[in-house]
Coordinates of C-alpha atoms and ligand atoms in Angstrom, one line a residue:
X22 CA -101.5 74.3 23.0
X23 CA -98.7 76.8 22.8
X24 CA -97.6 80.0 24.4
X25 CA -96.1 81.3 21.1
X26 CA -98.2 84.2 20.3
X27 CA -96.6 86.0 17.3
X28 CA -95.8 89.1 19.2
X29 CA -92.8 90.2 17.2
X30 CA -92.4 91.2 13.6
X31 CA -91.8 88.0 11.7
X32 CA -90.3 87.3 8.3
X33 CA -92.0 85.2 5.6
X34 CA -90.7 81.7 5.2
X35 CA -88.6 81.9 2.0
X36 CA -89.5 79.3 -0.6
X37 CA -86.1 79.6 -2.3
X38 CA -84.5 76.2 -2.7
X39 CA -81.2 77.7 -1.7
X40 CA -82.5 79.4 1.5
X41 CA -79.7 77.6 3.4
X42 CA -76.7 79.0 1.6
X43 CA -76.3 82.1 3.7
X44 CA -78.6 81.3 6.5
X45 CA -78.0 82.0 10.2
X46 CA -78.7 78.7 11.9
X47 CA -79.2 78.7 15.7
X48 CA -78.3 75.4 17.5
X49 CA -80.8 74.5 20.2
X50 CA -79.6 71.9 22.7
X51 CA -83.1 70.8 23.8
X52 CA -82.3 69.6 27.3
X53 CA -80.8 72.9 28.2
X54 CA -83.0 75.5 26.4
X55 CA -86.3 75.9 28.3
X56 CA -88.2 73.6 30.6
X57 CA -92.0 73.9 30.8
X58 CA -92.9 70.9 32.9
X59 CA -90.6 71.5 35.8
X60 CA -88.6 68.3 35.6
X61 CA -85.3 70.2 35.2
X62 CA -84.9 69.1 31.6
X63 CA -85.6 71.4 28.7
X64 CA -88.5 70.2 26.5
X65 CA -90.1 70.7 23.1
X66 CA -92.9 73.0 24.4
X67 CA -90.1 75.1 26.0
X68 CA -88.6 75.7 22.6
X69 CA -92.0 76.5 21.2
X70 CA -92.6 79.0 23.9
X71 CA -89.4 80.8 22.9
X72 CA -90.1 80.9 19.2
X73 CA -90.8 84.7 19.4
X74 CA -87.4 85.1 21.1
X75 CA -85.8 83.3 18.1
X76 CA -87.8 85.4 15.6
X77 CA -86.7 88.6 17.4
X78 CA -83.1 87.4 17.4
X79 CA -83.5 87.1 13.6
X80 CA -82.3 83.6 12.9
X81 CA -83.3 81.9 9.6
X82 CA -83.3 78.3 11.0
X83 CA -82.7 76.3 14.1
X84 CA -80.7 73.1 14.3
X85 CA -82.2 70.9 16.9
X86 CA -79.8 68.5 18.6
X87 CA -81.3 65.0 19.3
X88 CA -84.7 65.0 20.9
X89 CA -85.4 61.3 20.3
X90 CA -86.1 58.7 23.0
X91 CA -82.8 58.2 24.8
X92 CA -81.2 57.3 28.1
X93 CA -79.2 60.6 27.7
X94 CA -76.0 58.6 28.2
X95 CA -74.5 60.9 25.6
X96 CA -76.8 63.8 25.8
X97 CA -79.3 62.3 23.3
X98 CA -76.7 61.2 20.8
X99 CA -77.6 57.7 22.0
X100 CA -80.9 57.3 20.1
X101 CA -83.3 54.5 21.0
X102 CA -86.0 55.4 18.3
X103 CA -85.3 57.7 15.4
X104 CA -89.0 58.3 14.6
X105 CA -90.3 59.4 18.0
X106 CA -89.8 62.1 20.6
X107 CA -88.3 61.4 24.0
X108 CA -91.3 61.3 26.4
X109 CA -89.1 63.3 28.8
X110 CA -89.1 66.1 26.2
X111 CA -92.6 65.8 24.8
X112 CA -94.6 64.1 22.0
X113 CA -94.8 63.9 18.3
X114 CA -97.7 66.4 18.5
X115 CA -95.4 68.8 20.4
X116 CA -92.9 68.5 17.5
X117 CA -95.6 69.2 14.9
X118 CA -96.6 72.3 16.9
X119 CA -93.0 73.4 17.1
X120 CA -92.4 73.0 13.4
X121 CA -95.7 74.9 12.7
X122 CA -94.8 77.8 15.0
X123 CA -91.3 78.1 13.6
X124 CA -92.6 78.1 10.0
X125 CA -95.3 80.7 11.0
X126 CA -92.4 82.9 12.2
X127 CA -90.3 82.4 9.1
X128 CA -87.8 80.0 10.7
X129 CA -86.8 76.7 9.2
X130 CA -85.8 73.6 11.2
X131 CA -82.9 71.3 10.8
X132 CA -82.8 68.1 13.0
X133 CA -79.9 66.0 14.0
X134 CA -79.6 62.5 12.6
X135 CA -77.2 60.1 14.3
X136 CA -76.5 57.2 11.8
X137 CA -73.1 55.9 13.0
X138 CA -74.6 54.3 16.2
X139 CA -77.8 53.7 18.0
X140 CA -78.4 53.5 21.7
X141 CA -78.0 50.1 23.4
X142 CA -81.7 50.5 24.2
X143 CA -82.7 50.6 20.5
X144 CA -85.0 47.6 19.8
X145 CA -82.4 46.4 17.2
X146 CA -79.7 46.2 19.8
X147 CA -82.0 44.5 22.3
X148 CA -82.9 42.0 19.5
X149 CA -79.2 41.5 18.7
X150 CA -78.5 40.6 22.4
X151 CA -81.4 38.2 22.6
X152 CA -80.8 36.5 19.2
X153 CA -77.2 35.5 19.8
X154 CA -74.2 35.0 17.6
X155 CA -74.7 34.4 13.9
X156 CA -78.2 35.9 13.9
X157 CA -79.5 38.4 11.4
X158 CA -80.2 40.7 14.3
X159 CA -76.4 40.8 15.1
X160 CA -75.7 41.6 11.5
X161 CA -77.1 45.1 11.9
X162 CA -74.2 45.9 14.3
X163 CA -70.6 44.9 14.3
X164 CA -70.1 41.8 16.5
X165 CA -66.9 39.8 16.5
X166 CA -65.3 37.0 18.5
X167 CA -62.6 38.0 21.0
X168 CA -59.0 37.0 21.0
X169 CA -56.9 35.3 23.6
X170 CA -57.9 32.5 25.9
X171 CA -61.7 31.9 25.6
X172 CA -61.9 35.1 23.5
X173 CA -61.6 37.1 26.7
X174 CA -59.6 39.8 25.0
X175 CA -61.2 42.3 22.6
X176 CA -60.9 41.6 18.9
X177 CA -58.5 44.5 18.5
X178 CA -56.8 47.1 20.7
X179 CA -58.8 50.0 19.1
X180 CA -59.8 52.8 21.3
X181 CA -63.1 54.5 21.6
X182 CA -63.1 58.2 20.8
X183 CA -64.4 58.8 24.3
X184 CA -61.5 56.8 25.8
X185 CA -61.1 53.1 26.8
X186 CA -61.6 50.1 24.5
X187 CA -63.8 50.4 21.4
X188 CA -65.2 46.9 22.1
X189 CA -67.5 45.7 24.8
X190 CA -68.3 42.0 25.6
X191 CA -71.8 40.7 25.8
X192 CA -73.1 37.8 28.0
X193 CA -72.5 35.1 25.4
X194 CA -68.9 36.1 24.9
X195 CA -69.0 38.1 21.6
X196 CA -67.8 41.7 21.4
X197 CA -69.5 44.7 19.7
X198 CA -67.8 47.8 18.3
X199 CA -68.6 51.2 19.8
X200 CA -66.5 54.1 18.5
X201 CA -68.1 56.3 21.2
X202 CA -69.7 55.3 24.5
X203 CA -70.3 51.7 25.4
X204 CA -74.1 52.6 25.2
X205 CA -73.6 53.6 21.5
X206 CA -73.1 50.4 19.4
X207 CA -71.9 51.1 15.9
X208 CA -74.3 50.1 13.1
X209 CA -73.2 48.0 10.2
X210 CA -73.7 50.1 7.1
X211 CA -73.1 47.1 4.8
X212 CA -76.5 45.9 5.9
X213 CA -79.3 46.8 3.5
X214 CA -81.9 46.9 6.3
X215 CA -79.9 49.6 8.1
X216 CA -79.7 51.7 4.9
X217 CA -83.4 51.3 4.2
X218 CA -84.4 52.2 7.7
X219 CA -82.5 55.5 7.6
X220 CA -84.2 56.4 4.3
X221 CA -87.5 55.8 6.1
X222 CA -86.4 58.1 8.9
X223 CA -85.4 60.9 6.6
X224 CA -88.8 60.6 4.9
X225 CA -90.7 60.5 8.2
X226 CA -89.3 63.8 9.3
X227 CA -89.4 65.4 5.9
X228 CA -93.1 64.5 5.7
X229 CA -93.6 66.3 9.0
X230 CA -92.2 69.5 7.6
X231 CA -88.6 69.3 8.8
X232 CA -86.4 71.3 6.4
X233 CA -83.0 69.7 6.7
X234 CA -80.7 67.4 8.6
X235 CA -77.4 67.7 10.5
X236 CA -75.5 64.5 10.1
X237 CA -73.6 63.3 13.1
X238 CA -70.1 61.9 12.5
X239 CA -71.0 61.7 8.8
X240 CA -67.5 60.5 8.0
X241 CA -67.6 57.2 10.0
X242 CA -70.6 55.2 8.8
X243 CA -69.0 52.8 6.3
X244 CA -66.2 50.5 7.4
X245 CA -64.0 47.9 5.8
X246 CA -63.8 45.1 8.5
X247 CA -62.1 42.5 6.4
X248 CA -60.2 40.0 8.6
X249 CA -57.5 40.1 9.9
X250 CA -58.4 43.4 11.5
X251 CA -55.5 45.9 11.7
X252 CA -54.1 46.9 15.1
X253 CA -54.3 50.5 16.4
X254 CA -50.7 51.1 15.4
X255 CA -51.4 49.8 11.9
X256 CA -54.5 52.0 11.6
X257 CA -52.6 55.1 12.7
X258 CA -50.0 54.5 9.9
X259 CA -52.7 54.5 7.2
X260 CA -53.5 57.6 5.1
X261 CA -56.9 59.3 5.2
X262 CA -57.3 59.1 1.4
X263 CA -60.7 57.4 1.2
X264 CA -59.4 53.9 1.7
X265 CA -58.9 54.0 5.5
X266 CA -60.8 51.1 7.1
X267 CA -62.7 53.2 9.6
X268 CA -62.7 56.9 8.7
X269 CA -63.8 59.0 5.7
X270 CA -64.1 56.2 3.3
X271 CA -65.1 57.1 -0.3
X272 CA -67.9 54.5 -0.2
X273 CA -69.8 56.6 2.5
X274 CA -71.0 58.8 -0.4
X275 CA -72.9 55.8 -1.9
X276 CA -75.0 56.1 1.3
X277 CA -75.5 59.9 0.8
X278 CA -76.3 59.5 -2.9
X279 CA -79.4 57.5 -1.8
X280 CA -80.2 60.2 0.8
X281 CA -79.9 62.8 -1.8
X282 CA -82.6 61.2 -3.8
X283 CA -84.9 61.5 -0.8
X284 CA -83.9 65.1 -0.1
X285 CA -84.5 66.1 -3.8
X286 CA -87.9 64.5 -3.8
X287 CA -89.2 67.3 -1.6
X288 CA -90.0 70.9 -2.5
X289 CA -88.0 72.8 -1.5
X290 CA -85.4 70.0 -1.4
X291 CA -84.4 69.0 2.1
X292 CA -80.9 70.1 3.1
X293 CA -78.2 68.4 5.0
X294 CA -75.0 69.5 6.7
X295 CA -72.2 67.0 7.5
X296 CA -70.4 66.9 10.7
X297 CA -67.2 65.5 9.1
X298 CA -63.9 65.8 10.9
X299 CA -61.8 65.1 7.8
X300 CA -58.8 66.6 6.0
X301 CA -59.8 69.9 4.4
X302 CA -59.1 68.5 0.9
X303 CA -61.9 65.9 1.5
X304 CA -64.6 68.3 2.8
X305 CA -65.9 69.1 -0.8
X306 CA -66.9 65.5 -1.2
X307 CA -69.4 65.9 1.6
X308 CA -70.5 69.4 0.6
X309 CA -71.1 68.5 -3.0
X310 CA -74.7 68.6 -4.4
X311 CA -74.6 64.9 -5.1
X312 CA -73.7 64.1 -1.4
X313 CA -75.0 66.0 1.7
X314 CA -74.8 69.5 0.1
X315 CA -72.9 71.3 2.9
X316 CA -70.3 70.5 5.5
X317 CA -69.2 72.1 8.8
X318 CA -66.0 74.0 8.8
X319 CA -64.6 73.7 12.3
X320 CA -61.4 75.6 11.7
X321 CA -62.5 78.6 13.9
X322 CA -63.1 76.2 16.8
X323 CA -59.4 75.5 16.8
X324 CA -58.1 79.0 16.1
X325 CA -57.0 81.8 18.4
X326 CA -58.3 85.3 18.1
X327 CA -55.5 86.0 15.7
X328 CA -55.6 88.0 12.4
X329 CA -53.4 85.7 10.4
X330 CA -55.3 82.6 11.4
X331 CA -58.7 84.2 10.8
X332 CA -57.7 85.4 7.4
X333 CA -56.2 82.1 6.3
X334 CA -59.2 80.2 7.5
X335 CA -61.6 82.4 5.6
X336 CA -59.6 82.3 2.4
X337 CA -59.1 78.5 2.6
X338 CA -62.8 77.8 3.3
X339 CA -64.1 80.0 0.6
X340 CA -61.8 78.2 -1.9
X341 CA -63.1 74.8 -0.6
X342 CA -66.7 75.9 -0.9
X343 CA -66.0 77.1 -4.5
X344 CA -64.6 73.6 -5.2
X345 CA -67.8 71.9 -4.1
X346 CA -70.3 74.5 -5.3
X347 CA -71.6 74.7 -1.8
X348 CA -71.5 77.6 0.7
X349 CA -69.2 77.4 3.6
X350 CA -70.2 77.4 7.3
X351 CA -68.8 79.4 10.2
X352 CA -68.9 78.0 13.7
X353 CA -67.4 79.6 16.8
X354 CA -69.1 77.4 19.4
X355 CA -71.2 74.3 19.6
X356 CA -72.2 71.7 22.3
X357 CA -68.9 69.9 22.0
X358 CA -66.3 72.6 22.7
X359 CA -65.4 75.2 25.3
X360 CA -67.5 78.3 24.6
X361 CA -65.7 80.9 22.6
X362 CA -66.0 83.8 25.1
X363 CA -64.0 81.6 27.4
X364 CA -61.5 80.3 24.8
X365 CA -60.7 83.9 23.8
X366 CA -60.2 84.9 27.4
X367 CA -57.5 82.2 27.9
X368 CA -53.8 82.4 26.8
X369 CA -53.4 81.4 23.1
X370 CA -53.0 77.8 22.4
X371 CA -49.6 76.3 21.8
X372 CA -49.4 75.1 18.3
X373 CA -47.6 72.3 16.5
X374 CA -45.7 72.7 13.2
X375 CA -49.0 72.2 11.3
X376 CA -50.6 75.2 13.2
X377 CA -53.0 73.0 15.1
X378 CA -53.4 73.5 18.9
X379 CA -51.2 71.0 20.8
X380 CA -53.5 71.1 23.9
X381 CA -57.2 71.3 24.2
X382 CA -58.3 74.9 24.7
X383 CA -59.1 75.7 28.2
X384 CA -58.4 72.3 29.7
X385 CA -55.8 73.6 32.2
X386 CA -58.2 76.3 33.3
X387 CA -61.1 73.8 33.5
X388 CA -59.0 71.5 35.6
X389 CA -58.2 74.3 38.0
X390 CA -61.9 74.8 38.7
X391 CA -62.1 78.2 37.1
X392 CA -60.8 80.1 40.1
X393 CA -57.4 81.0 38.8
X394 CA -56.8 84.4 37.2
X395 CA -55.8 82.7 34.0
X396 CA -59.2 83.5 32.4
X397 CA -59.8 87.1 31.5
X398 CA -63.6 87.1 31.2
X399 CA -64.1 90.7 30.0
X400 CA -61.4 90.3 27.3
X401 CA -63.0 87.0 26.3
X402 CA -66.4 88.7 25.8
X403 CA -65.0 91.6 23.9
X404 CA -63.1 89.3 21.5
X405 CA -66.2 87.1 21.2
X406 CA -68.3 90.0 20.2
X407 CA -65.7 91.1 17.6
X408 CA -65.3 87.6 16.3
X409 CA -69.1 87.1 15.9
X410 CA -69.5 90.4 14.2
X411 CA -66.7 89.4 11.8
X412 CA -68.1 86.0 11.0
X413 CA -71.7 87.4 10.5
X414 CA -70.3 89.6 7.8
X415 CA -68.8 86.7 5.8
X416 CA -70.3 84.9 2.8
X417 CA -71.8 81.6 3.7
X418 CA -73.9 80.4 6.6
X419 CA -73.3 81.0 10.2
X420 CA -74.1 78.5 12.9
X421 CA -74.7 80.0 16.3
X422 CA -74.8 78.0 19.6
X423 CA -77.5 78.8 22.1
X424 CA -76.2 81.2 24.7
X425 CA -73.5 82.7 22.6
X426 CA -75.9 85.6 21.8
X427 CA -75.7 86.3 25.6
X428 CA -71.9 86.3 25.7
X429 CA -72.1 83.2 28.0
X430 CA -68.9 81.7 29.3
X431 CA -68.1 78.1 29.9
X432 CA -69.2 76.8 33.4
X433 CA -66.2 75.3 35.0
X434 CA -67.6 74.9 38.5
X435 CA -69.6 71.8 38.0
X436 CA -69.0 69.3 40.8
X437 CA -67.9 65.9 39.7
X438 CA -71.0 64.3 41.1
X439 CA -73.2 66.4 38.8
X440 CA -71.3 65.8 35.6
X441 CA -73.1 63.9 32.9
X442 CA -70.7 63.7 29.9
X443 CA -69.4 60.2 29.1
X444 CA -66.1 61.8 28.0
X445 CA -65.6 62.8 31.6
X446 CA -66.2 59.3 32.9
X447 CA -64.2 57.5 30.3
X448 CA -61.1 59.6 30.8
X449 CA -61.1 60.4 34.4
X450 CA -58.9 63.3 35.4
X451 CA -57.8 64.1 31.9
X452 CA -60.9 65.6 30.2
X453 CA -63.5 67.6 32.1
X454 CA -66.0 66.8 29.4
X455 CA -68.5 69.0 27.6
X456 CA -71.0 69.7 30.4
X457 CA -69.6 73.3 30.9
X458 CA -71.1 74.5 27.6
X459 CA -74.4 72.6 28.1
X460 CA -75.6 74.3 31.3
X461 CA -79.3 75.4 30.9
X462 CA -79.7 79.0 29.7
X463 CA -80.5 82.0 32.0
X464 CA -83.7 83.7 30.8
X465 CA -84.2 85.8 33.9
X466 CA -81.8 87.4 36.4
X467 CA -84.0 86.2 39.3
X468 CA -86.2 83.2 39.9
X469 CA -86.1 79.5 39.7
X470 CA -83.2 78.3 37.6
X471 CA -82.9 81.8 36.1
X472 CA -86.2 81.3 34.3
X473 CA -85.1 78.0 32.7
X474 CA -87.7 76.0 34.6
X475 CA -89.9 75.9 37.7
X476 CA -87.8 73.3 39.6
X477 CA -84.2 73.7 38.9
X478 CA -81.9 72.7 36.1
X479 CA -80.3 69.3 35.3
X480 CA -76.8 70.8 35.4
X481 CA -76.1 73.4 38.1
X482 CA -76.1 77.0 37.0
X483 CA -73.6 79.3 38.7
X484 CA -74.6 82.6 40.4
X485 CA -72.9 84.6 37.8
X486 CA -75.4 83.5 35.2
X487 CA -77.7 86.2 36.5
X488 CA -75.7 88.9 34.9
X489 CA -76.0 87.2 31.5
X490 CA -79.8 86.6 31.6
X491 CA -82.0 87.5 28.6
X492 CA -84.1 89.9 30.7
X493 CA -81.0 91.8 31.8
X494 CA -79.8 92.2 28.3
X495 CA -83.1 92.9 26.6
X496 CA -83.5 96.6 26.0
X497 CA -79.8 97.4 26.9
X498 CA -78.3 98.7 23.6
X499 CA -74.8 97.8 24.8
X500 CA -75.6 94.2 25.6
X501 CA -74.3 91.3 23.6
X502 CA -77.9 90.2 22.9
X503 CA -78.7 93.6 21.3
X504 CA -75.5 93.4 19.2
X505 CA -76.6 90.0 17.8
X506 CA -80.1 91.2 17.1
X507 CA -78.8 94.3 15.3
X508 CA -76.3 92.2 13.4
X509 CA -78.8 89.6 12.2
X510 CA -81.3 92.3 11.2
X511 CA -78.7 94.3 9.3
X512 CA -77.4 91.1 7.7
X513 CA -80.7 90.4 6.2
X514 CA -80.8 93.9 4.8
X515 CA -77.3 93.9 3.5
X516 CA -77.1 90.3 2.2
X517 CA -75.5 90.0 -1.2
X518 CA -73.6 87.6 -3.4
X519 CA -71.2 85.0 -1.8
X520 CA -68.1 87.0 -2.6
X521 CA -65.6 89.1 -0.8
X522 CA -62.7 91.3 -1.7
X523 CA -59.9 91.6 0.8
X524 CA -58.9 95.2 1.7
X525 CA -55.4 96.0 2.6
X526 CA -55.6 97.8 5.9
X527 CA -51.9 98.5 5.8
X528 CA -51.2 96.6 9.1
X529 CA -51.1 93.0 10.2
X530 CA -53.5 93.3 13.1
X531 CA -56.4 94.6 11.1
X532 CA -58.4 92.3 8.7
X533 CA -60.8 93.9 6.3
X534 CA -63.0 92.8 3.5
X535 CA -65.8 94.2 1.3
X536 CA -68.8 92.4 -0.1
X537 CA -70.0 93.1 -3.6
X538 CA -72.5 95.8 -2.5
X539 CA -70.0 97.8 -0.5
X540 CA -70.8 96.2 2.8
X541 CA -67.4 96.4 4.5
X542 CA -66.2 94.5 7.6
X543 CA -63.1 95.6 9.5
X544 CA -61.7 93.8 12.6
X545 CA -58.9 95.2 14.7
X546 CA -57.4 92.0 16.3
X547 CA -54.7 94.1 18.0
X548 CA -54.4 95.6 21.4
X549 CA -53.9 99.2 20.2
X550 CA -56.5 101.4 18.4
X551 CA -56.2 101.6 14.6
X552 CA -57.5 104.2 12.2
X553 CA -61.2 103.8 11.4
X554 CA -61.6 103.5 7.6
X555 CA -63.9 106.0 5.9
X556 CA -67.6 105.2 5.5
X557 CA -70.9 105.1 7.3
X558 CA -70.6 103.0 10.4
X559 CA -73.5 100.5 10.5
X560 CA -72.5 98.4 13.4
X561 CA -69.7 98.1 16.0
X562 CA -68.9 95.3 18.4
X563 CA -67.7 97.8 21.0
X564 CA -68.3 101.5 21.6
X565 CA -66.5 103.8 19.2
X566 CA -64.9 107.0 20.4
X567 CA -63.7 109.5 17.8
X568 CA -62.4 108.2 14.5
X569 CA -60.4 105.3 15.9
X570 CA -61.2 101.6 15.6
X571 CA -60.6 100.4 19.2
X572 CA -58.6 97.3 20.1
X573 CA -60.3 93.9 19.6
X574 CA -63.3 95.4 17.8
X575 CA -65.2 94.8 14.5
X576 CA -67.2 97.4 12.6
X577 CA -69.5 97.1 9.6
X578 CA -69.3 100.1 7.3
X579 CA -71.0 101.2 4.1
X580 CA -68.1 102.6 2.0
X581 CA -68.8 105.9 0.5
Ligands
NOJ16 C1 -70.8 64.4 17.6 C2 -71.7 65.1 18.5 O1 -71.6 66.5 18.2 C3 -71.3 64.7 19.9 O2 -72.0 65.5 20.9 C4 -71.5 63.3 20.1 O3 -71.0 62.9 21.4 C5 -70.8 62.4 19.1 N1 -70.9 62.9 17.8 C6 -71.3 61.0 19.1 O4 -72.6 60.9 18.6

């Protein structure tokens, strides 16, 4: 049963094998999207009920973050069973219905696969605990003896990416490796059974009609754990050139070559996109047609609203995409970072000599509880609209994060007692964690949980969410939602070859480019108006008055 009556004009599902190359992919974080059973957690039926919304928005695909059985110790990235649905979120039949409804509305579906680690509730880890040292069950994970008296110290001083030691001791005295939370033991990718099981999982979801996969921490699966293990200091001194013991090893692509055979055995071939935080020169390895086929480009997550940074990032990533033969990906926000409307309303990041931010965007503001005047919300939204309109005009695919089409800000005012993210608990007082971008969406300005669900939301929604609700923005031509709808609709109409030609706007604060069919995108990053280039205005991220391009505004033009 579904509430998804096809009430909006829908597109046909394209059969082109390269449908993904310039797709707009909308990330759904299932716990926080829409709740139909009133338990405060979003569910699969909730997503199905909103398929018409997604069709009206005009997205080509959704990327569904993990929906598998999980304790939600890391928001679902702690998977207890890769071939089932979390009963808190629904059933396999609900997933089948979601896939069918998406396809009926011309929308493809990409699901998250988490291969670096399982949940500690996975049957394999439970077997490993029960079977004891030296067992085949322990060989699926990375167990080692400790050091020091009675092995009471961890095997190494390695740190988890979420803070604290990367090792945890079990009852019989051995230690297991967890690069993330203690509830996320790392798998041993030297183990054939592990490799085969993931091939089975990829086929399981492909057979059910899933169109592609987003691969979590794709650069960390294979490891060289030859004894003696290096210390943290020794690890830090090693280059990331494919031979590092833990990160971005060349041999991880042997895993993906096997996955590729599975992907290519379907029609159209299943797609994959790598979440790989690696040196840019190594991204093409993941994006190549022999490996995963596409890789995330996260450069814009680390950039300010700055013309030189944007221009450099576009040029670099188009060149990298050309190297791999893939298309690049544009990401302004996702479930791991401070929402970009908020980032752009904060003072620019301080940068090191390499141009990278030297502090986490927004952390100072988040620690202050959001009450300081440091954040300029209106400016953040204006810049966010300009940045999205810029990005949606670029060649390649664009990944949107749920709520950005509403111009949503990060929620800072989450009481400590309500926080859920392990990064908050593992680095107390230093990192506020990622809950602020994961607060359930406001669908209606009034009513229970702003229309998210009948009985509240699993993370508290602030009163100001009301102003951003879908029903407030629906039908308002000036709203951010209307801007996204128009942009996606026009993008389909205007879509052309994956090329761009830079246009010299004659000033540093304006970045402009033209696509092969004359579709022209011009962004004024500056704080003063600039001359509006000649041409028919198709879209503008802010109201235009006269023949000026206002500050912090993007326009799409058809050049005459
Ligand atoms: C990356 C995911 O995006 C993040 O949310 C998660 O915590 C880690 N991988 C660990 O799975």
